[in-house]
């Protein structure tokens, strides 16, 4: 009699646990189907227009003071000041910029490679000639910070 009661209790416990785990799995599947994927990207969720500044590394000078101004009409103004290089150490370039298909990278037209920047919160990251983020000990020097306007 005790064995029968023990066996019935074990079966009931197993049945209850099976129902609970089955519903949890089904609920997770339903939730993943109901929640739309996050489609936010730099293009539609960041305030990317404005002026960015930083000092890029330079092989034969003290650094390249770089300013990029991204304008609403998709034009840009890019200026370089080669520190410690005289004369003719200042260059300015104007052109248009466009979004890449990933909506996180912009390309500056009228410019030789590397001419791409990854748009992140309050910064542009200068990419290498293959469109990849530069890594290593100088990586942080390839970040141009957005000038805050009040």
Short mmCIF file of N, CA and C in Angstrom, two decimals:
data_model
loop_
_atom_site.label_atom_id
_atom_site.label_comp_id
_atom_site.label_asym_id
_atom_site.label_seq_id
_atom_site.Cartn_x
_atom_site.Cartn_y
_atom_site.Cartn_z
N UNK A 1 0.82 -1.19 0.00
CA UNK A 1 0.00 0.00 0.00
C UNK A 1 0.87 1.26 0.00
N UNK A 2 1.94 1.23 0.85
CA UNK A 2 2.83 2.38 0.89
C UNK A 2 3.52 2.57 -0.45
N UNK A 3 3.87 1.46 -1.09
CA UNK A 3 4.54 1.56 -2.38
C UNK A 3 3.62 2.16 -3.43
N UNK A 4 2.35 1.78 -3.40
CA UNK A 4 1.38 2.30 -4.35
C UNK A 4 1.19 3.80 -4.14
N UNK A 5 1.08 4.23 -2.88
CA UNK A 5 0.93 5.65 -2.58
C UNK A 5 2.18 6.42 -3.02
N UNK A 6 3.33 5.86 -2.77
CA UNK A 6 4.59 6.50 -3.15
C UNK A 6 4.71 6.61 -4.68
N UNK A 7 4.30 5.56 -5.37
CA UNK A 7 4.37 5.56 -6.83
C UNK A 7 3.38 6.58 -7.42
N UNK A 8 2.18 6.66 -6.89
CA UNK A 8 1.19 7.62 -7.38
C UNK A 8 1.68 9.05 -7.11
N UNK A 9 2.27 9.28 -5.95
CA UNK A 9 2.80 10.61 -5.62
C UNK A 9 3.91 11.00 -6.59
N UNK A 10 4.78 10.07 -6.90
CA UNK A 10 5.89 10.34 -7.81
C UNK A 10 5.37 10.65 -9.21
N UNK A 11 4.35 9.90 -9.66
CA UNK A 11 3.77 10.16 -10.98
C UNK A 11 3.10 11.53 -11.04
N UNK A 12 2.37 11.88 -9.98
CA UNK A 12 1.71 13.20 -9.94
C UNK A 12 2.76 14.32 -9.95
N UNK A 13 3.80 14.15 -9.18
CA UNK A 13 4.86 15.16 -9.14
C UNK A 13 5.52 15.30 -10.52
N UNK A 14 5.80 14.20 -11.16
CA UNK A 14 6.39 14.22 -12.50
C UNK A 14 5.47 14.91 -13.50
N UNK A 15 4.16 14.61 -13.43
CA UNK A 15 3.19 15.21 -14.34
C UNK A 15 3.11 16.72 -14.13
N UNK A 16 3.11 17.16 -12.88
CA UNK A 16 3.04 18.60 -12.60
C UNK A 16 4.30 19.32 -13.09
N UNK A 17 5.45 18.73 -12.85
CA UNK A 17 6.69 19.35 -13.30
C UNK A 17 6.77 19.41 -14.82
N UNK A 18 6.29 18.38 -15.50
CA UNK A 18 6.30 18.37 -16.96
C UNK A 18 5.44 19.49 -17.51
N UNK A 19 4.28 19.71 -16.92
CA UNK A 19 3.39 20.79 -17.38
C UNK A 19 4.05 22.15 -17.17
N UNK A 20 4.67 22.34 -16.04
CA UNK A 20 5.29 23.62 -15.73
C UNK A 20 6.41 23.94 -16.70
N UNK A 21 7.33 22.99 -16.94
CA UNK A 21 8.45 23.24 -17.84
C UNK A 21 7.98 23.39 -19.28
N UNK A 22 6.98 22.63 -19.68
CA UNK A 22 6.45 22.75 -21.04
C UNK A 22 5.86 24.12 -21.28
N UNK A 23 5.11 24.66 -20.34
CA UNK A 23 4.52 25.98 -20.50
C UNK A 23 5.58 27.07 -20.52
N UNK A 24 6.61 26.92 -19.71
CA UNK A 24 7.67 27.92 -19.68
C UNK A 24 8.36 27.99 -21.04
N UNK A 25 8.64 26.85 -21.61
CA UNK A 25 9.29 26.82 -22.91
C UNK A 25 8.39 27.46 -23.97
N UNK A 26 7.12 27.12 -23.95
CA UNK A 26 6.18 27.67 -24.90
C UNK A 26 6.04 29.18 -24.71
N UNK A 27 6.00 29.64 -23.47
CA UNK A 27 5.87 31.07 -23.21
C UNK A 27 7.08 31.84 -23.72
N UNK A 28 8.28 31.29 -23.56
CA UNK A 28 9.47 31.96 -24.06
C UNK A 28 9.43 32.08 -25.57
N UNK A 29 8.96 31.01 -26.23
CA UNK A 29 8.84 31.06 -27.69
C UNK A 29 7.83 32.11 -28.11
N UNK A 30 6.69 32.16 -27.42
CA UNK A 30 5.67 33.15 -27.76
C UNK A 30 6.20 34.56 -27.54
N UNK A 31 6.92 34.78 -26.43
CA UNK A 31 7.46 36.11 -26.16
C UNK A 31 8.47 36.53 -27.22
N UNK A 32 9.33 35.61 -27.64
CA UNK A 32 10.33 35.98 -28.63
C UNK A 32 9.68 36.31 -29.97
N UNK A 33 8.53 35.72 -30.25
CA UNK A 33 7.82 36.04 -31.48
C UNK A 33 7.05 37.35 -31.35
N UNK A 34 6.61 37.70 -30.15
CA UNK A 34 5.81 38.91 -29.95
C UNK A 34 6.67 40.16 -29.85
N UNK A 35 7.89 40.05 -29.34
CA UNK A 35 8.76 41.22 -29.17
C UNK A 35 9.52 41.46 -30.47
N UNK A 36 9.29 42.61 -31.11
CA UNK A 36 10.00 42.87 -32.36
C UNK A 36 11.49 43.11 -32.10
N UNK A 37 12.33 42.75 -33.05
CA UNK A 37 13.77 42.99 -32.86
C UNK A 37 14.07 44.48 -32.80
N UNK A 38 15.11 44.83 -32.06
CA UNK A 38 15.51 46.23 -31.92
C UNK A 38 16.18 46.68 -33.22
N UNK A 39 15.57 47.65 -33.88
CA UNK A 39 16.10 48.12 -35.16
C UNK A 39 16.79 49.47 -35.02
N UNK A 40 17.18 49.82 -33.80
CA UNK A 40 17.86 51.10 -33.62
C UNK A 40 19.31 50.98 -34.10
N UNK A 41 19.80 52.07 -34.65
CA UNK A 41 21.18 52.13 -35.11
C UNK A 41 21.63 53.58 -35.01
N UNK A 42 22.86 53.84 -35.36
CA UNK A 42 23.41 55.19 -35.23
C UNK A 42 22.62 56.20 -36.06
N UNK A 43 22.19 55.78 -37.22
CA UNK A 43 21.49 56.71 -38.12
C UNK A 43 20.16 57.17 -37.57
N UNK A 44 19.40 56.27 -36.93
CA UNK A 44 18.07 56.66 -36.48
C UNK A 44 17.96 56.91 -34.99
N UNK A 45 19.03 56.74 -34.23
CA UNK A 45 18.88 56.94 -32.79
C UNK A 45 19.94 57.84 -32.15
N UNK A 46 20.93 58.30 -32.90
CA UNK A 46 21.95 59.18 -32.33
C UNK A 46 21.87 60.57 -32.94
N UNK A 47 22.27 61.56 -32.16
CA UNK A 47 22.38 62.93 -32.64
C UNK A 47 23.79 63.09 -33.21
N UNK A 48 23.97 62.71 -34.45
CA UNK A 48 25.30 62.62 -35.04
C UNK A 48 25.77 63.88 -35.75
N UNK A 49 24.88 64.80 -36.10
CA UNK A 49 25.30 66.03 -36.79
C UNK A 49 26.07 66.91 -35.82
N UNK A 50 27.10 67.60 -36.31
CA UNK A 50 27.86 68.50 -35.45
C UNK A 50 29.34 68.44 -35.78
N UNK A 51 30.14 68.93 -34.84
CA UNK A 51 31.59 69.04 -35.03
C UNK A 51 32.31 68.06 -34.10
N UNK A 52 33.29 67.36 -34.66
CA UNK A 52 34.07 66.36 -33.93
C UNK A 52 35.54 66.75 -33.99
N UNK A 53 36.26 66.49 -32.89
CA UNK A 53 37.67 66.87 -32.82
C UNK A 53 38.48 65.78 -32.14
N UNK A 54 39.72 65.63 -32.60
CA UNK A 54 40.65 64.71 -31.97
C UNK A 54 42.03 64.89 -32.57
N UNK A 55 43.02 64.26 -31.97
CA UNK A 55 44.39 64.30 -32.48
C UNK A 55 44.76 62.88 -32.90
N UNK A 56 44.85 62.69 -34.22
CA UNK A 56 45.19 61.38 -34.76
C UNK A 56 46.70 61.16 -34.69
N UNK A 57 47.14 59.90 -34.55
CA UNK A 57 48.57 59.61 -34.54
C UNK A 57 49.21 59.99 -35.88
N UNK A 58 50.49 60.34 -35.82
CA UNK A 58 51.24 60.75 -37.02
C UNK A 58 52.63 60.12 -36.95
N UNK A 59 53.07 59.53 -38.06
CA UNK A 59 54.37 58.86 -38.08
C UNK A 59 55.54 59.83 -38.03
N UNK A 60 55.38 61.02 -38.63
CA UNK A 60 56.51 61.95 -38.70
C UNK A 60 56.19 63.34 -38.14
N UNK A 61 55.23 63.41 -37.23
CA UNK A 61 54.92 64.68 -36.57
C UNK A 61 54.36 64.39 -35.18
N UNK A 62 54.01 65.43 -34.46
CA UNK A 62 53.54 65.28 -33.08
C UNK A 62 52.08 64.82 -32.99
N UNK A 63 51.38 64.84 -34.08
CA UNK A 63 49.98 64.44 -34.13
C UNK A 63 49.24 65.28 -35.15
N UNK A 64 48.08 64.80 -35.56
CA UNK A 64 47.28 65.51 -36.55
C UNK A 64 45.99 65.96 -35.89
N UNK A 65 45.90 67.27 -35.59
CA UNK A 65 44.65 67.82 -35.04
C UNK A 65 43.61 67.75 -36.15
N UNK A 66 42.55 67.00 -35.89
CA UNK A 66 41.54 66.72 -36.92
C UNK A 66 40.18 67.22 -36.46
N UNK A 67 39.52 67.97 -37.33
CA UNK A 67 38.17 68.45 -37.06
C UNK A 67 37.28 68.06 -38.24
N UNK A 68 36.16 67.43 -37.94
CA UNK A 68 35.17 67.09 -38.96
C UNK A 68 33.85 67.73 -38.55
N UNK A 69 33.27 68.45 -39.46
CA UNK A 69 31.94 69.02 -39.23
C UNK A 69 30.97 68.31 -40.17
N UNK A 70 30.00 67.57 -39.59
CA UNK A 70 28.96 66.91 -40.38
C UNK A 70 27.75 67.83 -40.43
N UNK A 71 27.36 68.21 -41.64
CA UNK A 71 26.27 69.16 -41.83
C UNK A 71 24.98 68.44 -42.21
N UNK A 72 23.82 69.06 -41.94
CA UNK A 72 22.53 68.41 -42.21
C UNK A 72 22.29 68.07 -43.68
N UNK A 73 22.89 68.82 -44.60
CA UNK A 73 22.68 68.56 -46.03
C UNK A 73 23.63 67.49 -46.57
N UNK A 74 24.23 66.73 -45.66
CA UNK A 74 25.18 65.66 -45.94
C UNK A 74 26.46 66.16 -46.61
N UNK A 75 26.83 67.39 -46.29
CA UNK A 75 28.14 67.92 -46.64
C UNK A 75 29.02 67.84 -45.40
N UNK A 76 30.32 67.90 -45.60
CA UNK A 76 31.25 67.91 -44.47
C UNK A 76 32.36 68.91 -44.73
N UNK A 77 32.98 69.34 -43.65
CA UNK A 77 34.21 70.13 -43.71
C UNK A 77 35.22 69.39 -42.84
N UNK A 78 36.34 69.04 -43.43
CA UNK A 78 37.39 68.28 -42.74
C UNK A 78 38.65 69.12 -42.74
N UNK A 79 39.22 69.33 -41.56
CA UNK A 79 40.47 70.10 -41.49
C UNK A 79 41.51 69.33 -40.69
N UNK A 80 42.75 69.42 -41.17
CA UNK A 80 43.90 68.78 -40.54
C UNK A 80 44.94 69.84 -40.22
N UNK A 81 45.52 69.75 -39.03
CA UNK A 81 46.66 70.58 -38.66
C UNK A 81 47.76 69.62 -38.20
N UNK A 82 48.83 69.54 -38.98
CA UNK A 82 49.95 68.66 -38.64
C UNK A 82 50.83 69.38 -37.62
N UNK A 83 50.80 68.91 -36.38
CA UNK A 83 51.55 69.56 -35.30
C UNK A 83 53.05 69.35 -35.48
N UNK A 84 53.80 70.45 -35.36
CA UNK A 84 55.25 70.37 -35.47
C UNK A 84 55.76 70.32 -36.89
N UNK A 85 54.91 70.54 -37.86
CA UNK A 85 55.31 70.55 -39.27
C UNK A 85 55.10 71.95 -39.82
N UNK A 86 56.13 72.55 -40.33
CA UNK A 86 56.04 73.89 -40.93
C UNK A 86 56.71 73.83 -42.29
N UNK A 87 56.45 74.62 -43.21
CA UNK A 87 55.20 75.35 -43.43
C UNK A 87 54.16 74.42 -44.05
N UNK A 88 53.09 74.94 -44.49
CA UNK A 88 51.98 74.18 -45.09
C UNK A 88 51.57 72.99 -44.23
N UNK A 89 51.19 73.29 -43.02
CA UNK A 89 50.80 72.22 -42.12
C UNK A 89 49.29 72.16 -41.90
N UNK A 90 48.51 73.03 -42.57
CA UNK A 90 47.06 73.05 -42.41
C UNK A 90 46.39 72.73 -43.75
N UNK A 91 45.43 71.80 -43.69
CA UNK A 91 44.70 71.41 -44.90
C UNK A 91 43.21 71.36 -44.58
N UNK A 92 42.41 71.80 -45.53
CA UNK A 92 40.95 71.74 -45.36
C UNK A 92 40.35 71.12 -46.61
N UNK A 93 39.34 70.31 -46.38
CA UNK A 93 38.69 69.62 -47.48
C UNK A 93 37.19 69.66 -47.27
N UNK A 94 36.45 69.80 -48.35
CA UNK A 94 34.98 69.81 -48.29
C UNK A 94 34.46 68.74 -49.23
N UNK A 95 33.31 68.20 -48.89
CA UNK A 95 32.71 67.19 -49.75
C UNK A 95 31.38 66.75 -49.17
N UNK A 96 30.93 65.60 -49.64
CA UNK A 96 29.68 65.03 -49.13
C UNK A 96 30.00 63.75 -48.38
N UNK A 97 29.10 63.39 -47.49
CA UNK A 97 29.24 62.14 -46.74
C UNK A 97 27.97 61.33 -46.95
N UNK A 98 28.08 60.02 -46.78
CA UNK A 98 26.92 59.14 -46.95
C UNK A 98 27.00 57.98 -45.95
N UNK A 99 25.83 57.41 -45.68
CA UNK A 99 25.73 56.26 -44.78
C UNK A 99 26.03 54.98 -45.54
N UNK A 100 26.71 54.06 -44.89
CA UNK A 100 26.88 52.71 -45.43
C UNK A 100 25.61 51.91 -45.11
N UNK A 101 25.48 50.73 -45.69
CA UNK A 101 24.28 49.91 -45.49
C UNK A 101 24.04 49.52 -44.04
N UNK A 102 25.11 49.45 -43.23
CA UNK A 102 24.94 49.06 -41.83
C UNK A 102 24.33 50.16 -40.96
N UNK A 103 24.19 51.37 -41.50
CA UNK A 103 23.63 52.53 -40.79
C UNK A 103 24.39 52.89 -39.51
N UNK A 104 25.64 52.48 -39.42
CA UNK A 104 26.49 52.89 -38.29
C UNK A 104 27.80 53.49 -38.77
N UNK A 105 28.05 53.42 -40.07
CA UNK A 105 29.31 53.88 -40.65
C UNK A 105 29.03 54.93 -41.72
N UNK A 106 29.84 56.00 -41.71
CA UNK A 106 29.73 57.00 -42.77
C UNK A 106 31.00 57.01 -43.60
N UNK A 107 30.85 57.39 -44.85
CA UNK A 107 31.98 57.50 -45.77
C UNK A 107 32.07 58.94 -46.25
N UNK A 108 33.27 59.50 -46.18
CA UNK A 108 33.51 60.84 -46.70
C UNK A 108 33.90 60.71 -48.16
N UNK A 109 33.10 61.30 -49.05
CA UNK A 109 33.41 61.27 -50.47
C UNK A 109 34.51 62.28 -50.76
N UNK A 110 35.05 62.28 -51.96
CA UNK A 110 36.12 63.20 -52.36
C UNK A 110 37.37 63.02 -51.50
N UNK A 111 37.61 61.81 -51.05
CA UNK A 111 38.72 61.58 -50.15
C UNK A 111 39.30 60.20 -50.38
N UNK A 112 40.63 60.09 -50.28
CA UNK A 112 41.28 58.78 -50.40
C UNK A 112 41.03 57.97 -49.13
N UNK A 113 41.15 56.65 -49.26
CA UNK A 113 41.00 55.80 -48.08
C UNK A 113 42.19 56.00 -47.16
N UNK A 114 42.08 55.86 -45.88
CA UNK A 114 40.86 55.54 -45.14
C UNK A 114 39.95 56.77 -45.02
N UNK A 115 38.71 56.59 -45.37
CA UNK A 115 37.75 57.69 -45.38
C UNK A 115 36.43 57.33 -44.70
N UNK A 116 36.46 56.35 -43.81
CA UNK A 116 35.24 55.93 -43.12
C UNK A 116 35.36 56.13 -41.62
N UNK A 117 34.19 56.39 -41.02
CA UNK A 117 34.10 56.60 -39.58
C UNK A 117 32.89 55.85 -39.05
N UNK A 118 33.08 55.19 -37.91
CA UNK A 118 31.96 54.55 -37.21
C UNK A 118 31.35 55.60 -36.31
N UNK A 119 30.02 55.74 -36.38
CA UNK A 119 29.31 56.73 -35.58
C UNK A 119 28.87 56.05 -34.28
N UNK A 120 29.34 56.58 -33.15
CA UNK A 120 28.95 56.08 -31.83
C UNK A 120 28.47 57.28 -31.01
N UNK A 121 28.00 57.02 -29.82
CA UNK A 121 27.48 58.09 -28.96
C UNK A 121 28.54 59.17 -28.73
N UNK A 122 28.30 60.37 -29.22
CA UNK A 122 29.16 61.54 -29.04
C UNK A 122 30.58 61.37 -29.57
N UNK A 123 30.76 60.54 -30.59
CA UNK A 123 32.11 60.36 -31.16
C UNK A 123 32.04 59.74 -32.55
N UNK A 124 33.11 59.94 -33.29
CA UNK A 124 33.36 59.25 -34.55
C UNK A 124 34.65 58.46 -34.36
N UNK A 125 34.65 57.21 -34.80
CA UNK A 125 35.86 56.38 -34.71
C UNK A 125 36.42 56.22 -36.12
N UNK A 126 37.63 56.74 -36.32
CA UNK A 126 38.30 56.66 -37.62
C UNK A 126 38.63 55.20 -37.90
N UNK A 127 38.19 54.67 -39.05
CA UNK A 127 38.41 53.27 -39.39
C UNK A 127 39.62 53.11 -40.31
N UNK A 128 40.15 51.90 -40.35
CA UNK A 128 41.30 51.65 -41.23
C UNK A 128 40.86 51.58 -42.69
N UNK A 129 41.79 51.33 -43.60
CA UNK A 129 41.47 51.34 -45.03
C UNK A 129 40.52 50.22 -45.44
N UNK A 130 40.34 49.22 -44.58
CA UNK A 130 39.40 48.13 -44.84
C UNK A 130 38.06 48.33 -44.15
N UNK A 131 37.88 49.49 -43.51
CA UNK A 131 36.62 49.77 -42.83
C UNK A 131 36.50 49.10 -41.48
N UNK A 132 37.60 48.71 -40.87
CA UNK A 132 37.60 48.04 -39.57
C UNK A 132 38.09 48.99 -38.48
N UNK A 133 37.64 48.75 -37.25
CA UNK A 133 38.09 49.55 -36.11
C UNK A 133 39.56 49.24 -35.84
N UNK A 134 40.34 50.29 -35.65
CA UNK A 134 41.76 50.15 -35.38
C UNK A 134 41.94 49.71 -33.93
N UNK A 135 42.74 48.70 -33.72
CA UNK A 135 42.96 48.17 -32.37
C UNK A 135 44.41 48.41 -31.96
N UNK A 136 44.71 48.09 -30.72
CA UNK A 136 46.08 48.24 -30.23
C UNK A 136 46.19 49.40 -29.26
N UNK A 137 47.43 49.71 -28.89
CA UNK A 137 47.65 50.72 -27.85
C UNK A 137 47.29 52.13 -28.30
N UNK A 138 47.23 52.39 -29.60
CA UNK A 138 46.87 53.73 -30.09
C UNK A 138 45.40 53.83 -30.48
N UNK A 139 44.63 52.78 -30.26
CA UNK A 139 43.23 52.75 -30.71
C UNK A 139 42.42 53.94 -30.23
N UNK A 140 42.60 54.35 -28.99
CA UNK A 140 41.81 55.46 -28.44
C UNK A 140 42.12 56.78 -29.14
N UNK A 141 43.28 56.90 -29.76
CA UNK A 141 43.66 58.13 -30.47
C UNK A 141 42.91 58.29 -31.79
N UNK A 142 42.20 57.27 -32.22
CA UNK A 142 41.43 57.34 -33.46
C UNK A 142 39.98 57.72 -33.21
N UNK A 143 39.68 58.16 -32.01
CA UNK A 143 38.32 58.57 -31.62
C UNK A 143 38.25 60.10 -31.64
N UNK A 144 37.34 60.63 -32.46
CA UNK A 144 37.09 62.07 -32.50
C UNK A 144 35.85 62.34 -31.66
N UNK A 145 35.99 63.21 -30.67
CA UNK A 145 34.88 63.48 -29.75
C UNK A 145 34.02 64.63 -30.25
N UNK A 146 32.74 64.48 -30.04
CA UNK A 146 31.80 65.51 -30.48
C UNK A 146 31.87 66.71 -29.56
N UNK A 147 31.96 67.90 -30.16
CA UNK A 147 31.94 69.13 -29.37
C UNK A 147 30.50 69.38 -28.93
N UNK A 148 30.32 69.59 -27.64
CA UNK A 148 28.98 69.79 -27.09
C UNK A 148 28.58 71.25 -27.24
N UNK A 149 27.41 71.47 -27.80
CA UNK A 149 26.87 72.83 -27.92
C UNK A 149 25.81 73.03 -26.86
N UNK A 150 25.73 74.24 -26.37
CA UNK A 150 24.77 74.51 -25.30
C UNK A 150 23.62 75.33 -25.78
#
